[in-house]
Amino acid sequence: MKHVLAFDIGGSKMVAGIVDETGRVLTRTKHQWEKLDQKSVLDTILSIGRDVLAGFGQDVSGIGASIPGLCDPVSGLWVESCFSGLNNVPIGSILKEAFGLPAAVENDVNACALAEKKFGCCQDVSDFIWLTVSNGCGGALFLNNALYRGVSGNAGELGHIVVEEDSRFICGCGNHGCLEIEAAGPGIARHYKLIHPDSTLSAAEIAEMARNGDADAIKVFSDEGRYLGRAIAAAVNTVNPLKVVIGGGVSASFDLFAETLRETVTSRIYRFANPNLVIETTRLGYDAPLIGAAVLALDGRFFTGETK
C-alpha cells in the first residue's frame, strides 16, 4: 500500500497527515496559525511534517501540498498568497530538500478538484466546477477530463466574479462586490454585523442561530445563496459543466442557503443548454484539500523545477 505525506495549507490553519492510495486519511495533525510571515509558516510546515512522519513510522513515497493563492506546479513555486504575504517561495524545493522525497504542489482549489475526480462524486464526470467557500472563495474548472488552467495558470477565479453591484465592501483584489468579499465566511459575519453592529459572531455561529430560528441570520444565509448562485450561473453559462461541487467550511451550512442558491442559478442559466446540471457538496468533507494534496503525490505530479 502506497502512503504519502500531505499538507493542507490554509489561510487560518494547516493540516498535515498521511494518506494512503485509496484516499483514506490515516493520521492528521492540525495547527492554527499564530503568526503569518514566511519564516513562521515554513518553519511550522517542516516541523509538523517531521512530527507526522516520526509518528507514522513507515515509509512514504512522496509529498503533496495544497496551498492558498497562486502557484506554479511545474516549477514548484508558491507565487503569491495574500493571507501571509508570501511571494515567490520555492516551496517544492524546500519540501524535497527537507524530507528527501519528491514533492508536488498545487493551488488548494485545483487540488480539491483533483481529489473529487479521483475519490469523490465526480469519478465518472468529465466536466465540473469546484467552488470552495471558506475564509475566501476559490474555483477550479475541470474540463474534458483535465484541469483547465488558462493562459497564466490562474483560471477558475470564481471568487472575483462581481455578485453585488452596489456593494459597500472592497475585495482584496481592489474591486467592489466580489463573491469572496460578500459570501466567504468573513462576508457572512460582515453582513450580519450590518444588521447588528455589535456582533462578533463567526459564520458558523450565525449558521447555528439561523437553525434556531433567528430571522436576521436566516436572511443572511438566504442572501448567501443568492450571491453564490449569481457566480455559479455565470460560470455554468460559460463552461457548460455537468456538476458544480461546493466545498470549504461554509458548505457545512448548505442546508441554509441551498434553496435560494438553486433558485438563483435556475433563473440565470440558459436552461436549455444546461438541462441536467447538478449542484452538490463535496463527498470528501473537511479533508478535501488534504486528500487533494495527497492526490498530487499519488498521481506523480511532482514539480520539475522548470520555469515558464
mmCIF file of N, CA, C and O in Angstrom, residues 196-266:
data_model
loop_
_atom_site.group_PDB
_atom_site.id
_atom_site.type_symbol
_atom_site.label_atom_id
_atom_site.label_comp_id
_atom_site.label_asym_id
_atom_site.label_seq_id
_atom_site.Cartn_x
_atom_site.Cartn_y
_atom_site.Cartn_z
ATOM 1 N N HIS A 196 -26.566 43.937 13.018
ATOM 2 C CA HIS A 196 -26.257 44.005 14.452
ATOM 3 C C HIS A 196 -24.829 44.518 14.610
ATOM 4 O O HIS A 196 -23.878 43.724 14.654
ATOM 5 N N PRO A 197 -24.634 45.836 14.668
ATOM 6 C CA PRO A 197 -23.285 46.430 14.656
ATOM 7 C C PRO A 197 -22.351 45.938 15.750
ATOM 8 O O PRO A 197 -21.128 45.987 15.572
ATOM 9 N N ASP A 198 -22.888 45.459 16.848
ATOM 10 C CA ASP A 198 -22.034 44.986 17.942
ATOM 11 C C ASP A 198 -21.663 43.507 17.804
ATOM 12 O O ASP A 198 -20.943 42.968 18.655
ATOM 13 N N SER A 199 -22.123 42.867 16.762
ATOM 14 C CA SER A 199 -21.898 41.430 16.619
ATOM 15 C C SER A 199 -20.421 41.104 16.396
ATOM 16 O O SER A 199 -19.726 41.778 15.624
ATOM 17 N N THR A 200 -19.966 40.053 17.048
ATOM 18 C CA THR A 200 -18.638 39.482 16.809
ATOM 19 C C THR A 200 -18.765 38.010 16.414
ATOM 20 O O THR A 200 -17.801 37.259 16.496
ATOM 21 N N LEU A 201 -19.949 37.615 15.999
ATOM 22 C CA LEU A 201 -20.223 36.213 15.692
ATOM 23 C C LEU A 201 -19.519 35.778 14.415
ATOM 24 O O LEU A 201 -19.375 36.546 13.461
ATOM 25 N N SER A 202 -19.097 34.527 14.402
ATOM 26 C CA SER A 202 -18.496 33.933 13.209
ATOM 27 C C SER A 202 -19.600 33.391 12.307
ATOM 28 O O SER A 202 -20.774 33.281 12.703
ATOM 29 N N ALA A 203 -19.218 33.004 11.086
ATOM 30 C CA ALA A 203 -20.184 32.425 10.155
ATOM 31 C C ALA A 203 -20.810 31.158 10.738
ATOM 32 O O ALA A 203 -22.023 30.937 10.592
ATOM 33 N N ALA A 204 -20.007 30.339 11.398
ATOM 34 C CA ALA A 204 -20.541 29.107 11.984
ATOM 35 C C ALA A 204 -21.544 29.415 13.096
ATOM 36 O O ALA A 204 -22.572 28.743 13.224
ATOM 37 N N GLU A 205 -21.264 30.429 13.879
ATOM 38 C CA GLU A 205 -22.181 30.806 14.959
ATOM 39 C C GLU A 205 -23.478 31.397 14.403
ATOM 40 O O GLU A 205 -24.574 31.141 14.929
ATOM 41 N N ILE A 206 -23.364 32.153 13.335
ATOM 42 C CA ILE A 206 -24.558 32.718 12.699
ATOM 43 C C ILE A 206 -25.393 31.599 12.078
ATOM 44 O O ILE A 206 -26.632 31.635 12.113
ATOM 45 N N ALA A 207 -24.734 30.590 11.527
ATOM 46 C CA ALA A 207 -25.454 29.435 10.983
ATOM 47 C C ALA A 207 -26.251 28.734 12.077
ATOM 48 O O ALA A 207 -27.412 28.337 11.860
ATOM 49 N N GLU A 208 -25.664 28.592 13.246
ATOM 50 C CA GLU A 208 -26.368 27.950 14.354
ATOM 51 C C GLU A 208 -27.586 28.777 14.759
ATOM 52 O O GLU A 208 -28.658 28.237 15.066
ATOM 53 N N MET A 209 -27.437 30.090 14.753
ATOM 54 C CA MET A 209 -28.564 30.964 15.078
ATOM 55 C C MET A 209 -29.669 30.827 14.036
ATOM 56 O O MET A 209 -30.860 30.828 14.370
ATOM 57 N N ALA A 210 -29.283 30.695 12.775
ATOM 58 C CA ALA A 210 -30.279 30.514 11.719
ATOM 59 C C ALA A 210 -31.056 29.224 11.927
ATOM 60 O O ALA A 210 -32.287 29.188 11.761
ATOM 61 N N ARG A 211 -30.365 28.168 12.302
ATOM 62 C CA ARG A 211 -31.047 26.894 12.540
ATOM 63 C C ARG A 211 -31.969 26.964 13.756
ATOM 64 O O ARG A 211 -32.924 26.195 13.862
ATOM 65 N N ASN A 212 -31.667 27.895 14.648
ATOM 66 C CA ASN A 212 -32.511 28.080 15.830
ATOM 67 C C ASN A 212 -33.613 29.116 15.602
ATOM 68 O O ASN A 212 -34.308 29.498 16.551
ATOM 69 N N GLY A 213 -33.739 29.579 14.355
ATOM 70 C CA GLY A 213 -34.865 30.429 14.017
ATOM 71 C C GLY A 213 -34.626 31.921 14.017
ATOM 72 O O GLY A 213 -35.576 32.699 13.849
ATOM 73 N N ASP A 214 -33.388 32.377 14.192
ATOM 74 C CA ASP A 214 -33.103 33.808 14.176
ATOM 75 C C ASP A 214 -33.363 34.369 12.782
ATOM 76 O O ASP A 214 -32.711 33.976 11.805
ATOM 77 N N ALA A 215 -34.296 35.313 12.686
ATOM 78 C CA ALA A 215 -34.733 35.810 11.377
ATOM 79 C C ALA A 215 -33.619 36.521 10.619
ATOM 80 O O ALA A 215 -33.500 36.390 9.390
ATOM 81 N N ASP A 216 -32.802 37.280 11.330
ATOM 82 C CA ASP A 216 -31.721 38.007 10.653
ATOM 83 C C ASP A 216 -30.652 37.049 10.135
ATOM 84 O O ASP A 216 -30.104 37.244 9.045
ATOM 85 N N ALA A 217 -30.351 36.023 10.910
ATOM 86 C CA ALA A 217 -29.383 35.023 10.465
ATOM 87 C C ALA A 217 -29.920 34.251 9.261
ATOM 88 O O ALA A 217 -29.174 33.959 8.306
ATOM 89 N N ILE A 218 -31.204 33.958 9.287
ATOM 90 C CA ILE A 218 -31.827 33.268 8.151
ATOM 91 C C ILE A 218 -31.718 34.123 6.892
ATOM 92 O O ILE A 218 -31.394 33.628 5.807
ATOM 93 N N LYS A 219 -31.958 35.430 7.023
ATOM 94 C CA LYS A 219 -31.855 36.327 5.871
ATOM 95 C C LYS A 219 -30.438 36.378 5.324
ATOM 96 O O LYS A 219 -30.225 36.368 4.101
ATOM 97 N N VAL A 220 -29.448 36.438 6.224
ATOM 98 C CA VAL A 220 -28.055 36.489 5.788
ATOM 99 C C VAL A 220 -27.716 35.253 4.954
ATOM 100 O O VAL A 220 -27.051 35.348 3.911
ATOM 101 N N PHE A 221 -28.183 34.092 5.380
ATOM 102 C CA PHE A 221 -27.875 32.869 4.622
ATOM 103 C C PHE A 221 -28.720 32.760 3.357
ATOM 104 O O PHE A 221 -28.282 32.158 2.367
ATOM 105 N N SER A 222 -29.894 33.344 3.356
ATOM 106 C CA SER A 222 -30.659 33.413 2.117
ATOM 107 C C SER A 222 -29.921 34.266 1.091
ATOM 108 O O SER A 222 -29.805 33.895 -0.089
ATOM 109 N N ASP A 223 -29.373 35.396 1.537
ATOM 110 C CA ASP A 223 -28.558 36.231 0.656
ATOM 111 C C ASP A 223 -27.296 35.495 0.209
ATOM 112 O O ASP A 223 -26.846 35.658 -0.934
ATOM 113 N N GLU A 224 -26.743 34.688 1.093
ATOM 114 C CA GLU A 224 -25.578 33.874 0.745
ATOM 115 C C GLU A 224 -25.867 33.020 -0.485
ATOM 116 O O GLU A 224 -25.062 32.931 -1.422
ATOM 117 N N GLY A 225 -27.018 32.386 -0.489
ATOM 118 C CA GLY A 225 -27.408 31.556 -1.629
ATOM 119 C C GLY A 225 -27.526 32.354 -2.909
ATOM 120 O O GLY A 225 -27.134 31.887 -3.991
ATOM 121 N N ARG A 226 -28.036 33.586 -2.809
ATOM 122 C CA ARG A 226 -28.160 34.417 -3.997
ATOM 123 C C ARG A 226 -26.787 34.809 -4.542
ATOM 124 O O ARG A 226 -26.562 34.787 -5.761
ATOM 125 N N TYR A 227 -25.888 35.191 -3.655
ATOM 126 C CA TYR A 227 -24.551 35.563 -4.121
ATOM 127 C C TYR A 227 -23.858 34.387 -4.805
ATOM 128 O O TYR A 227 -23.298 34.527 -5.901
ATOM 129 N N LEU A 228 -23.894 33.239 -4.155
ATOM 130 C CA LEU A 228 -23.254 32.064 -4.745
ATOM 131 C C LEU A 228 -23.931 31.682 -6.054
ATOM 132 O O LEU A 228 -23.265 31.308 -7.029
ATOM 133 N N GLY A 229 -25.255 31.775 -6.082
ATOM 134 C CA GLY A 229 -25.996 31.422 -7.287
ATOM 135 C C GLY A 229 -25.636 32.302 -8.472
ATOM 136 O O GLY A 229 -25.549 31.826 -9.616
ATOM 137 N N ARG A 230 -25.426 33.594 -8.232
ATOM 138 C CA ARG A 230 -25.047 34.501 -9.318
ATOM 139 C C ARG A 230 -23.701 34.109 -9.924
ATOM 140 O O ARG A 230 -23.538 34.101 -11.148
ATOM 141 N N ALA A 231 -22.737 33.805 -9.064
ATOM 142 C CA ALA A 231 -21.412 33.433 -9.564
ATOM 143 C C ALA A 231 -21.454 32.081 -10.271
ATOM 144 O O ALA A 231 -20.859 31.901 -11.342
ATOM 145 N N ILE A 232 -22.155 31.135 -9.678
ATOM 146 C CA ILE A 232 -22.238 29.803 -10.273
ATOM 147 C C ILE A 232 -22.926 29.858 -11.626
ATOM 148 O O ILE A 232 -22.485 29.228 -12.599
ATOM 149 N N ALA A 233 -24.003 30.642 -11.730
ATOM 150 C CA ALA A 233 -24.720 30.742 -13.008
ATOM 151 C C ALA A 233 -23.822 31.310 -14.094
ATOM 152 O O ALA A 233 -23.828 30.829 -15.237
ATOM 153 N N ALA A 234 -23.046 32.332 -13.757
ATOM 154 C CA ALA A 234 -22.143 32.912 -14.751
ATOM 155 C C ALA A 234 -21.134 31.881 -15.236
ATOM 156 O O ALA A 234 -20.835 31.788 -16.437
ATOM 157 N N ALA A 235 -20.599 31.084 -14.300
ATOM 158 C CA ALA A 235 -19.612 30.070 -14.673
ATOM 159 C C ALA A 235 -20.246 28.943 -15.477
ATOM 160 O O ALA A 235 -19.666 28.461 -16.467
ATOM 161 N N VAL A 236 -21.443 28.525 -15.084
ATOM 162 C CA VAL A 236 -22.130 27.449 -15.797
ATOM 163 C C VAL A 236 -22.444 27.872 -17.230
ATOM 164 O O VAL A 236 -22.255 27.101 -18.186
ATOM 165 N N ASN A 237 -22.916 29.087 -17.420
ATOM 166 C CA ASN A 237 -23.204 29.561 -18.770
ATOM 167 C C ASN A 237 -21.949 29.611 -19.637
ATOM 168 O O ASN A 237 -22.022 29.517 -20.860
ATOM 169 N N THR A 238 -20.798 29.744 -18.998
ATOM 170 C CA THR A 238 -19.540 29.856 -19.736
ATOM 171 C C THR A 238 -18.971 28.509 -20.136
ATOM 172 O O THR A 238 -18.511 28.330 -21.268
ATOM 173 N N VAL A 239 -19.001 27.526 -19.220
ATOM 174 C CA VAL A 239 -18.283 26.264 -19.497
ATOM 175 C C VAL A 239 -19.171 25.032 -19.614
ATOM 176 O O VAL A 239 -18.675 23.962 -19.949
ATOM 177 N N ASN A 240 -20.477 25.145 -19.308
ATOM 178 C CA ASN A 240 -21.413 24.042 -19.541
ATOM 179 C C ASN A 240 -20.995 22.730 -18.864
ATOM 180 O O ASN A 240 -20.820 21.699 -19.499
ATOM 181 N N PRO A 241 -20.835 22.738 -17.515
ATOM 182 C CA PRO A 241 -20.435 21.521 -16.810
ATOM 183 C C PRO A 241 -21.635 20.635 -16.483
ATOM 184 O O PRO A 241 -22.788 21.090 -16.537
ATOM 185 N N LEU A 242 -21.354 19.404 -16.112
ATOM 186 C CA LEU A 242 -22.418 18.537 -15.609
ATOM 187 C C LEU A 242 -22.704 18.827 -14.137
ATOM 188 O O LEU A 242 -23.852 18.779 -13.692
ATOM 189 N N LYS A 243 -21.633 19.140 -13.368
ATOM 190 C CA LYS A 243 -21.791 19.323 -11.929
ATOM 191 C C LYS A 243 -21.088 20.579 -11.443
ATOM 192 O O LYS A 243 -20.094 21.021 -12.036
ATOM 193 N N VAL A 244 -21.601 21.103 -10.347
ATOM 194 C CA VAL A 244 -20.900 22.090 -9.542
ATOM 195 C C VAL A 244 -20.785 21.495 -8.148
ATOM 196 O O VAL A 244 -21.799 21.107 -7.547
ATOM 197 N N VAL A 245 -19.564 21.400 -7.644
ATOM 198 C CA VAL A 245 -19.319 20.816 -6.323
ATOM 199 C C VAL A 245 -18.827 21.912 -5.384
ATOM 200 O O VAL A 245 -17.879 22.632 -5.711
ATOM 201 N N ILE A 246 -19.471 22.035 -4.240
ATOM 202 C CA ILE A 246 -19.140 23.086 -3.277
ATOM 203 C C ILE A 246 -18.458 22.466 -2.069
ATOM 204 O O ILE A 246 -18.956 21.495 -1.480
ATOM 205 N N GLY A 247 -17.297 23.012 -1.714
ATOM 206 C CA GLY A 247 -16.568 22.561 -0.532
ATOM 207 C C GLY A 247 -16.183 23.742 0.334
ATOM 208 O O GLY A 247 -16.622 24.870 0.112
ATOM 209 N N GLY A 248 -15.342 23.495 1.319
ATOM 210 C CA GLY A 248 -14.954 24.541 2.258
ATOM 211 C C GLY A 248 -15.880 24.568 3.461
ATOM 212 O O GLY A 248 -16.961 23.973 3.451
ATOM 213 N N GLY A 249 -15.451 25.281 4.502
ATOM 214 C CA GLY A 249 -16.178 25.275 5.760
ATOM 215 C C GLY A 249 -17.615 25.724 5.651
ATOM 216 O O GLY A 249 -18.505 25.187 6.334
ATOM 217 N N VAL A 250 -17.896 26.707 4.788
ATOM 218 C CA VAL A 250 -19.261 27.224 4.669
ATOM 219 C C VAL A 250 -20.199 26.188 4.038
ATOM 220 O O VAL A 250 -21.413 26.243 4.227
ATOM 221 N N SER A 251 -19.649 25.222 3.315
ATOM 222 C CA SER A 251 -20.501 24.190 2.711
ATOM 223 C C SER A 251 -21.226 23.362 3.761
ATOM 224 O O SER A 251 -22.243 22.728 3.457
ATOM 225 N N ALA A 252 -20.735 23.377 5.015
ATOM 226 C CA ALA A 252 -21.424 22.670 6.092
ATOM 227 C C ALA A 252 -22.781 23.300 6.394
ATOM 228 O O ALA A 252 -23.624 22.680 7.043
ATOM 229 N N SER A 253 -22.996 24.523 5.916
ATOM 230 C CA SER A 253 -24.277 25.217 6.112
ATOM 231 C C SER A 253 -25.112 25.212 4.831
ATOM 232 O O SER A 253 -26.012 26.045 4.667
ATOM 233 N N PHE A 254 -24.836 24.290 3.934
ATOM 234 C CA PHE A 254 -25.514 24.241 2.637
ATOM 235 C C PHE A 254 -27.028 24.198 2.785
ATOM 236 O O PHE A 254 -27.763 24.792 1.995
ATOM 237 N N ASP A 255 -27.504 23.521 3.828
ATOM 238 C CA ASP A 255 -28.950 23.421 4.028
ATOM 239 C C ASP A 255 -29.603 24.782 4.228
ATOM 240 O O ASP A 255 -30.797 24.949 3.960
ATOM 241 N N LEU A 256 -28.834 25.766 4.682
ATOM 242 C CA LEU A 256 -29.378 27.091 4.973
ATOM 243 C C LEU A 256 -29.469 27.990 3.738
ATOM 244 O O LEU A 256 -30.196 28.984 3.755
ATOM 245 N N PHE A 257 -28.707 27.666 2.693
ATOM 246 C CA PHE A 257 -28.732 28.528 1.507
ATOM 247 C C PHE A 257 -28.987 27.780 0.205
ATOM 248 O O PHE A 257 -29.037 28.380 -0.871
ATOM 249 N N ALA A 258 -29.205 26.468 0.277
ATOM 250 C CA ALA A 258 -29.382 25.671 -0.940
ATOM 251 C C ALA A 258 -30.586 26.128 -1.753
ATOM 252 O O ALA A 258 -30.530 26.190 -2.994
ATOM 253 N N GLU A 259 -31.682 26.460 -1.082
ATOM 254 C CA GLU A 259 -32.902 26.819 -1.813
ATOM 255 C C GLU A 259 -32.710 28.085 -2.641
ATOM 256 O O GLU A 259 -33.009 28.102 -3.842
ATOM 257 N N THR A 260 -32.203 29.151 -2.010
ATOM 258 C CA THR A 260 -32.022 30.392 -2.778
ATOM 259 C C THR A 260 -30.904 30.258 -3.806
ATOM 260 O O THR A 260 -30.953 30.882 -4.870
ATOM 261 N N LEU A 261 -29.889 29.443 -3.503
ATOM 262 C CA LEU A 261 -28.823 29.209 -4.486
ATOM 263 C C LEU A 261 -29.416 28.574 -5.745
ATOM 264 O O LEU A 261 -29.180 29.050 -6.864
ATOM 265 N N ARG A 262 -30.185 27.507 -5.566
ATOM 266 C CA ARG A 262 -30.732 26.801 -6.726
ATOM 267 C C ARG A 262 -31.741 27.674 -7.476
ATOM 268 O O ARG A 262 -31.793 27.655 -8.710
ATOM 269 N N GLU A 263 -32.552 28.433 -6.742
ATOM 270 C CA GLU A 263 -33.495 29.338 -7.401
ATOM 271 C C GLU A 263 -32.753 30.371 -8.251
ATOM 272 O O GLU A 263 -33.161 30.673 -9.388
ATOM 273 N N THR A 264 -31.660 30.905 -7.715
ATOM 274 C CA THR A 264 -30.897 31.924 -8.430
ATOM 275 C C THR A 264 -30.232 31.337 -9.666
ATOM 276 O O THR A 264 -30.264 31.937 -10.754
ATOM 277 N N VAL A 265 -29.623 30.165 -9.513
ATOM 278 C CA VAL A 265 -28.983 29.524 -10.658
ATOM 279 C C VAL A 265 -30.013 29.238 -11.746
ATOM 280 O O VAL A 265 -29.798 29.539 -12.936
ATOM 281 N N THR A 266 -31.156 28.667 -11.359
ATOM 282 C CA THR A 266 -32.188 28.324 -12.339
ATOM 283 C C THR A 266 -32.680 29.549 -13.090
ATOM 284 O O THR A 266 -32.946 29.496 -14.302
#
